[in-house]
mmCIF file with all atom_site columns, C-alpha atoms in Angstrom:
data_model
loop_
_atom_site.group_PDB
_atom_site.id
_atom_site.type_symbol
_atom_site.label_atom_id
_atom_site.label_alt_id
_atom_site.label_comp_id
_atom_site.label_asym_id
_atom_site.label_entity_id
_atom_site.label_seq_id
_atom_site.pdbx_PDB_ins_code
_atom_site.Cartn_x
_atom_site.Cartn_y
_atom_site.Cartn_z
_atom_site.occupancy
_atom_site.B_iso_or_equiv
_atom_site.pdbx_formal_charge
_atom_site.auth_seq_id
_atom_site.auth_comp_id
_atom_site.auth_asym_id
_atom_site.auth_atom_id
_atom_site.pdbx_PDB_model_num
ATOM 1   C CA . MET H 1 1   ? -59.568 -88.016 -9.969 1.00 54.00 ? 1   MET H CA 1
ATOM 2   C CA . ARG H 1 2   ? -61.127 -89.653 -6.913 1.00 55.00 ? 2   ARG H CA 1
ATOM 3   C CA . THR H 1 3   ? -64.734 -90.660 -6.564 1.00 51.00 ? 3   THR H CA 1
ATOM 4   C CA . ILE H 1 4   ? -66.473 -89.934 -3.295 1.00 53.00 ? 4   ILE H CA 1
ATOM 5   C CA . ARG H 1 5   ? -69.828 -91.557 -2.533 1.00 54.00 ? 5   ARG H CA 1
ATOM 6   C CA . ILE H 1 6   ? -72.294 -89.449 -0.554 1.00 53.00 ? 6   ILE H CA 1
ATOM 7   C CA . GLY H 1 7   ? -75.427 -91.412 0.150  1.00 56.00 ? 7   GLY H CA 1
ATOM 8   C CA . ALA H 1 8   ? -76.614 -92.842 -3.195 1.00 55.00 ? 8   ALA H CA 1
ATOM 9   C CA . ALA H 1 9   ? -74.792 -90.223 -5.310 1.00 52.00 ? 9   ALA H CA 1
ATOM 10  C CA . SER H 1 10  ? -71.210 -90.300 -6.497 1.00 51.00 ? 10  SER H CA 1
ATOM 11  C CA . VAL H 1 11  ? -69.170 -87.136 -6.901 1.00 49.00 ? 11  VAL H CA 1
ATOM 12  C CA . GLY H 1 12  ? -65.888 -86.841 -8.806 1.00 53.00 ? 12  GLY H CA 1
ATOM 13  C CA . VAL H 1 13  ? -63.241 -84.724 -7.100 1.00 46.00 ? 13  VAL H CA 1
ATOM 14  C CA . ALA H 1 14  ? -59.898 -83.705 -8.555 1.00 47.00 ? 14  ALA H CA 1
ATOM 15  C CA . LEU H 1 15  ? -57.236 -82.157 -6.338 1.00 40.00 ? 15  LEU H CA 1
ATOM 16  C CA . THR H 1 16  ? -54.052 -80.565 -7.561 1.00 40.00 ? 16  THR H CA 1
ATOM 17  C CA . LEU H 1 17  ? -51.614 -79.743 -4.799 1.00 40.00 ? 17  LEU H CA 1
ATOM 18  C CA . GLY H 1 18  ? -48.465 -79.172 -6.806 1.00 43.00 ? 18  GLY H CA 1
ATOM 19  C CA . ALA H 1 19  ? -49.308 -75.582 -7.679 1.00 42.00 ? 19  ALA H CA 1
ATOM 20  C CA . LEU H 1 20  ? -49.942 -74.711 -4.040 1.00 39.00 ? 20  LEU H CA 1
ATOM 21  C CA . ALA H 1 21  ? -46.851 -76.303 -2.572 1.00 41.00 ? 21  ALA H CA 1
ATOM 22  C CA . THR H 1 22  ? -43.949 -74.071 -1.602 1.00 41.00 ? 22  THR H CA 1
ATOM 23  C CA . PRO H 1 23  ? -40.406 -75.399 -1.548 1.00 43.00 ? 23  PRO H CA 1
ATOM 24  C CA . ALA H 1 24  ? -39.084 -75.822 1.983  1.00 48.00 ? 24  ALA H CA 1
ATOM 25  C CA . THR H 1 25  ? -36.215 -73.431 1.265  1.00 47.00 ? 25  THR H CA 1
ATOM 26  C CA . ALA H 1 26  ? -38.380 -70.585 -0.077 1.00 48.00 ? 26  ALA H CA 1
ATOM 27  C CA . GLN H 1 27  ? -38.119 -67.399 1.973  1.00 51.00 ? 27  GLN H CA 1
ATOM 28  C CA . PRO H 1 28  ? -40.585 -64.513 1.908  1.00 52.00 ? 28  PRO H CA 1
ATOM 29  C CA . GLN H 1 29  ? -39.293 -61.618 -0.130 1.00 56.00 ? 29  GLN H CA 1
ATOM 30  C CA . ARG H 1 30  ? -38.856 -58.284 1.658  1.00 56.00 ? 30  ARG H CA 1
ATOM 31  C CA . SER H 1 31  ? -38.412 -54.930 0.093  1.00 58.00 ? 31  SER H CA 1
ATOM 32  C CA . GLY H 1 32  ? -35.352 -52.853 0.957  1.00 58.00 ? 32  GLY H CA 1
ATOM 33  C CA . ALA H 1 33  ? -37.550 -50.433 2.944  1.00 58.00 ? 33  ALA H CA 1
ATOM 34  C CA . ALA H 1 34  ? -38.974 -53.281 5.046  1.00 56.00 ? 34  ALA H CA 1
ATOM 35  C CA . VAL H 1 35  ? -35.501 -54.609 5.844  1.00 54.00 ? 35  VAL H CA 1
ATOM 36  C CA . GLN H 1 36  ? -34.306 -51.097 6.738  1.00 54.00 ? 36  GLN H CA 1
ATOM 37  C CA . ALA H 1 37  ? -37.296 -50.549 9.046  1.00 48.00 ? 37  ALA H CA 1
ATOM 38  C CA . GLN H 1 38  ? -36.418 -53.745 10.893 1.00 61.00 ? 38  GLN H CA 1
ATOM 39  C CA . THR H 1 39  ? -32.710 -53.094 11.250 1.00 79.00 ? 39  THR H CA 1
ATOM 40  C CA . THR H 1 40  ? -32.390 -49.315 11.572 1.00 93.00 ? 40  THR H CA 1
ATOM 41  C CA . ALA H 1 41  ? -33.251 -47.740 14.896 1.00 95.00 ? 41  ALA H CA 1
ATOM 42  C CA . ALA H 1 42  ? -35.773 -44.919 14.995 1.00 97.00 ? 42  ALA H CA 1
ATOM 43  C CA . PRO H 1 43  ? -34.339 -41.502 15.917 1.00 98.00 ? 43  PRO H CA 1
ATOM 44  C CA . ALA H 1 44  ? -34.486 -40.570 19.602 1.00 98.00 ? 44  ALA H CA 1
ATOM 45  C CA . PRO H 1 45  ? -37.203 -38.089 20.563 1.00 98.00 ? 45  PRO H CA 1
ATOM 46  C CA . THR H 1 46  ? -35.952 -34.571 21.266 1.00 98.00 ? 46  THR H CA 1
ATOM 47  C CA . GLY H 1 47  ? -37.228 -31.383 22.874 1.00 98.00 ? 47  GLY H CA 1
ATOM 48  C CA . LEU H 1 48  ? -38.782 -32.969 25.983 1.00 98.00 ? 48  LEU H CA 1
ATOM 49  C CA . ALA H 1 49  ? -40.543 -30.536 28.305 1.00 98.00 ? 49  ALA H CA 1
ATOM 50  C CA . TYR H 1 50  ? -43.362 -30.765 30.828 1.00 98.00 ? 50  TYR H CA 1
ATOM 51  C CA . THR H 1 51  ? -46.202 -28.733 32.261 1.00 98.00 ? 51  THR H CA 1
ATOM 52  C CA . TYR H 1 52  ? -47.968 -29.269 35.575 1.00 98.00 ? 52  TYR H CA 1
ATOM 53  C CA . ASP H 1 53  ? -51.618 -28.685 36.417 1.00 98.00 ? 53  ASP H CA 1
ATOM 54  C CA . ALA H 1 54  ? -51.724 -28.243 40.217 1.00 96.00 ? 54  ALA H CA 1
ATOM 55  C CA . ALA H 1 55  ? -55.528 -28.467 40.346 1.00 97.00 ? 55  ALA H CA 1
ATOM 56  C CA . THR H 1 56  ? -55.518 -32.003 38.920 1.00 98.00 ? 56  THR H CA 1
ATOM 57  C CA . GLN H 1 57  ? -51.938 -32.909 39.914 1.00 98.00 ? 57  GLN H CA 1
ATOM 58  C CA . THR H 1 58  ? -51.298 -33.878 36.306 1.00 98.00 ? 58  THR H CA 1
ATOM 59  C CA . VAL H 1 59  ? -47.949 -33.717 34.533 1.00 98.00 ? 59  VAL H CA 1
ATOM 60  C CA . THR H 1 60  ? -48.034 -33.524 30.742 1.00 98.00 ? 60  THR H CA 1
ATOM 61  C CA . VAL H 1 61  ? -44.794 -34.416 28.975 1.00 98.00 ? 61  VAL H CA 1
ATOM 62  C CA . ALA H 1 62  ? -44.422 -33.291 25.347 1.00 98.00 ? 62  ALA H CA 1
ATOM 63  C CA . TRP H 1 63  ? -41.639 -33.612 22.786 1.00 98.00 ? 63  TRP H CA 1
ATOM 64  C CA . ASP H 1 64  ? -40.903 -32.430 19.269 1.00 98.00 ? 64  ASP H CA 1
ATOM 65  C CA . PRO H 1 65  ? -43.308 -33.844 16.666 1.00 97.00 ? 65  PRO H CA 1
ATOM 66  C CA . LYS H 1 66  ? -42.060 -36.630 14.419 1.00 96.00 ? 66  LYS H CA 1
ATOM 67  C CA . ASP H 1 67  ? -40.164 -35.305 11.404 1.00 95.00 ? 67  ASP H CA 1
ATOM 68  C CA . PRO H 1 68  ? -42.188 -35.929 8.206  1.00 95.00 ? 68  PRO H CA 1
ATOM 69  C CA . ALA H 1 69  ? -39.062 -37.541 6.689  1.00 96.00 ? 69  ALA H CA 1
ATOM 70  C CA . ASP H 1 70  ? -38.888 -40.087 9.552  1.00 96.00 ? 70  ASP H CA 1
ATOM 71  C CA . THR H 1 71  ? -40.129 -43.370 8.072  1.00 96.00 ? 71  THR H CA 1
ATOM 72  C CA . LEU H 1 72  ? -38.763 -45.495 10.913 1.00 97.00 ? 72  LEU H CA 1
ATOM 73  C CA . THR H 1 73  ? -40.700 -44.347 13.995 1.00 97.00 ? 73  THR H CA 1
ATOM 74  C CA . ARG H 1 74  ? -43.993 -46.221 14.363 1.00 97.00 ? 74  ARG H CA 1
ATOM 75  C CA . ASN H 1 75  ? -44.941 -45.018 17.863 1.00 98.00 ? 75  ASN H CA 1
ATOM 76  C CA . TYR H 1 76  ? -43.543 -43.950 21.220 1.00 98.00 ? 76  TYR H CA 1
ATOM 77  C CA . ARG H 1 77  ? -43.455 -45.490 24.704 1.00 98.00 ? 77  ARG H CA 1
ATOM 78  C CA . PRO H 1 78  ? -42.905 -43.655 27.995 1.00 98.00 ? 78  PRO H CA 1
ATOM 79  C CA . GLY H 1 79  ? -40.245 -44.781 30.426 1.00 97.00 ? 79  GLY H CA 1
ATOM 80  C CA . SER H 1 80  ? -39.732 -44.024 34.102 1.00 96.00 ? 80  SER H CA 1
ATOM 81  C CA . CYS H 1 81  ? -36.190 -44.138 35.467 1.00 94.00 ? 81  CYS H CA 1
ATOM 82  C CA . GLY H 1 82  ? -34.892 -43.952 38.942 1.00 89.00 ? 82  GLY H CA 1
ATOM 83  C CA . PRO H 1 83  ? -34.099 -43.253 41.575 1.00 91.00 ? 83  PRO H CA 1
ATOM 84  C CA . THR H 1 84  ? -31.547 -41.259 39.514 1.00 88.00 ? 84  THR H CA 1
ATOM 85  C CA . PRO H 1 85  ? -31.636 -40.411 35.788 1.00 87.00 ? 85  PRO H CA 1
ATOM 86  C CA . GLN H 1 86  ? -28.694 -42.782 35.198 1.00 88.00 ? 86  GLN H CA 1
ATOM 87  C CA . ASP H 1 87  ? -30.543 -45.801 36.626 1.00 91.00 ? 87  ASP H CA 1
ATOM 88  C CA . PRO H 1 88  ? -32.371 -48.309 34.416 1.00 92.00 ? 88  PRO H CA 1
ATOM 89  C CA . CYS H 1 89  ? -35.803 -47.291 33.143 1.00 94.00 ? 89  CYS H CA 1
ATOM 90  C CA . PHE H 1 90  ? -39.071 -49.157 33.254 1.00 96.00 ? 90  PHE H CA 1
ATOM 91  C CA . ILE H 1 91  ? -40.509 -48.910 29.747 1.00 97.00 ? 91  ILE H CA 1
ATOM 92  C CA . SER H 1 92  ? -44.275 -48.917 29.696 1.00 97.00 ? 92  SER H CA 1
ATOM 93  C CA . SER H 1 93  ? -46.329 -51.085 27.359 1.00 96.00 ? 93  SER H CA 1
ATOM 94  C CA . GLN H 1 94  ? -48.449 -47.978 26.665 1.00 96.00 ? 94  GLN H CA 1
ATOM 95  C CA . ILE H 1 95  ? -48.263 -46.989 22.993 1.00 97.00 ? 95  ILE H CA 1
ATOM 96  C CA . ILE H 1 96  ? -48.312 -43.283 22.185 1.00 98.00 ? 96  ILE H CA 1
ATOM 97  C CA . LEU H 1 97  ? -49.061 -42.230 18.630 1.00 97.00 ? 97  LEU H CA 1
ATOM 98  C CA . GLY H 1 98  ? -48.808 -38.468 19.193 1.00 97.00 ? 98  GLY H CA 1
ATOM 99  C CA . ASN H 1 99  ? -46.108 -36.422 20.906 1.00 98.00 ? 99  ASN H CA 1
ATOM 100 C CA . SER H 1 100 ? -47.363 -36.075 24.501 1.00 98.00 ? 100 SER H CA 1
ATOM 101 C CA . PHE H 1 101 ? -48.667 -38.075 27.442 1.00 97.00 ? 101 PHE H CA 1
ATOM 102 C CA . SER H 1 102 ? -49.855 -37.315 30.978 1.00 98.00 ? 102 SER H CA 1
ATOM 103 C CA . PHE H 1 103 ? -49.557 -38.855 34.417 1.00 97.00 ? 103 PHE H CA 1
ATOM 104 C CA . LYS H 1 104 ? -50.438 -37.970 38.016 1.00 97.00 ? 104 LYS H CA 1
ATOM 105 C CA . LYS H 1 105 ? -47.835 -36.637 40.448 1.00 97.00 ? 105 LYS H CA 1
ATOM 106 C CA . ALA H 1 106 ? -48.423 -35.208 43.898 1.00 96.00 ? 106 ALA H CA 1
ATOM 107 C CA . PRO H 1 107 ? -46.557 -32.011 44.748 1.00 94.00 ? 107 PRO H CA 1
ATOM 108 C CA . ASP H 1 108 ? -43.484 -32.125 46.971 1.00 93.00 ? 108 ASP H CA 1
ATOM 109 C CA . THR H 1 109 ? -42.736 -35.785 46.179 1.00 94.00 ? 109 THR H CA 1
ATOM 110 C CA . ALA H 1 110 ? -39.463 -37.192 44.863 1.00 93.00 ? 110 ALA H CA 1
ATOM 111 C CA . PRO H 1 111 ? -38.457 -36.192 41.338 1.00 95.00 ? 111 PRO H CA 1
ATOM 112 C CA . VAL H 1 112 ? -39.529 -38.453 38.504 1.00 95.00 ? 112 VAL H CA 1
ATOM 113 C CA . TYR H 1 113 ? -37.132 -39.117 35.616 1.00 97.00 ? 113 TYR H CA 1
ATOM 114 C CA . VAL H 1 114 ? -38.910 -39.670 32.317 1.00 97.00 ? 114 VAL H CA 1
ATOM 115 C CA . LYS H 1 115 ? -37.585 -40.891 28.979 1.00 97.00 ? 115 LYS H CA 1
ATOM 116 C CA . ILE H 1 116 ? -39.550 -41.224 25.778 1.00 98.00 ? 116 ILE H CA 1
ATOM 117 C CA . TYR H 1 117 ? -38.689 -44.146 23.520 1.00 98.00 ? 117 TYR H CA 1
ATOM 118 C CA . ALA H 1 118 ? -39.225 -44.171 19.743 1.00 98.00 ? 118 ALA H CA 1
ATOM 119 C CA . GLU H 1 119 ? -40.151 -47.623 18.444 1.00 97.00 ? 119 GLU H CA 1
ATOM 120 C CA . ASN H 1 120 ? -39.558 -48.976 14.933 1.00 96.00 ? 120 ASN H CA 1
ATOM 121 C CA . ALA H 1 121 ? -41.405 -51.782 13.119 1.00 95.00 ? 121 ALA H CA 1
ATOM 122 C CA . ALA H 1 122 ? -39.096 -54.411 14.666 1.00 95.00 ? 122 ALA H CA 1
ATOM 123 C CA . HIS H 1 123 ? -39.915 -53.085 18.187 1.00 95.00 ? 123 HIS H CA 1
ATOM 124 C CA . GLN H 1 124 ? -36.422 -51.687 18.697 1.00 96.00 ? 124 GLN H CA 1
ATOM 125 C CA . LEU H 1 125 ? -36.471 -48.748 21.097 1.00 97.00 ? 125 LEU H CA 1
ATOM 126 C CA . THR H 1 126 ? -34.365 -45.583 21.054 1.00 97.00 ? 126 THR H CA 1
ATOM 127 C CA . GLY H 1 127 ? -34.562 -43.488 24.230 1.00 97.00 ? 127 GLY H CA 1
ATOM 128 C CA . SER H 1 128 ? -34.476 -39.744 24.653 1.00 97.00 ? 128 SER H CA 1
ATOM 129 C CA . GLN H 1 129 ? -32.438 -37.900 27.231 1.00 96.00 ? 129 GLN H CA 1
ATOM 130 C CA . ALA H 1 130 ? -33.963 -38.124 30.717 1.00 96.00 ? 130 ALA H CA 1
ATOM 131 C CA . LEU H 1 131 ? -36.337 -35.334 31.705 1.00 97.00 ? 131 LEU H CA 1
ATOM 132 C CA . THR H 1 132 ? -36.423 -34.485 35.431 1.00 97.00 ? 132 THR H CA 1
ATOM 133 C CA . VAL H 1 133 ? -39.974 -33.775 36.622 1.00 97.00 ? 133 VAL H CA 1
ATOM 134 C CA . THR H 1 134 ? -40.222 -31.913 39.938 1.00 95.00 ? 134 THR H CA 1
ATOM 135 C CA . VAL H 1 135 ? -43.370 -30.271 41.297 1.00 93.00 ? 135 VAL H CA 1
#
């Protein structure tokens, strides 16, 4: 016990640190499901299709809803590939929680190649097949 003097009064203080200390080699415990979510890739989105609203020049891309048994997919991210579907894709930082997203596209412009990426808890991405958007 240590005595601390505050003004004219003395206060006794006892500190026990041993119970709070963690050995340097201790590792946080993870459940099997947490480890699986970090190491197993989410399934690739399927069933991509698009609609086009000419009045607003808006493309809406939709895909099959997440299977209720899918415990790996946390969200989706859109990707834009090009100038061909085999070229690398720019993956957006936009997070999509549902199964559709929209973007603007003027008619009679070059095709846009879109992929949707499923993301797991460890931020691993699994891409869909490329969808060619022409309007």
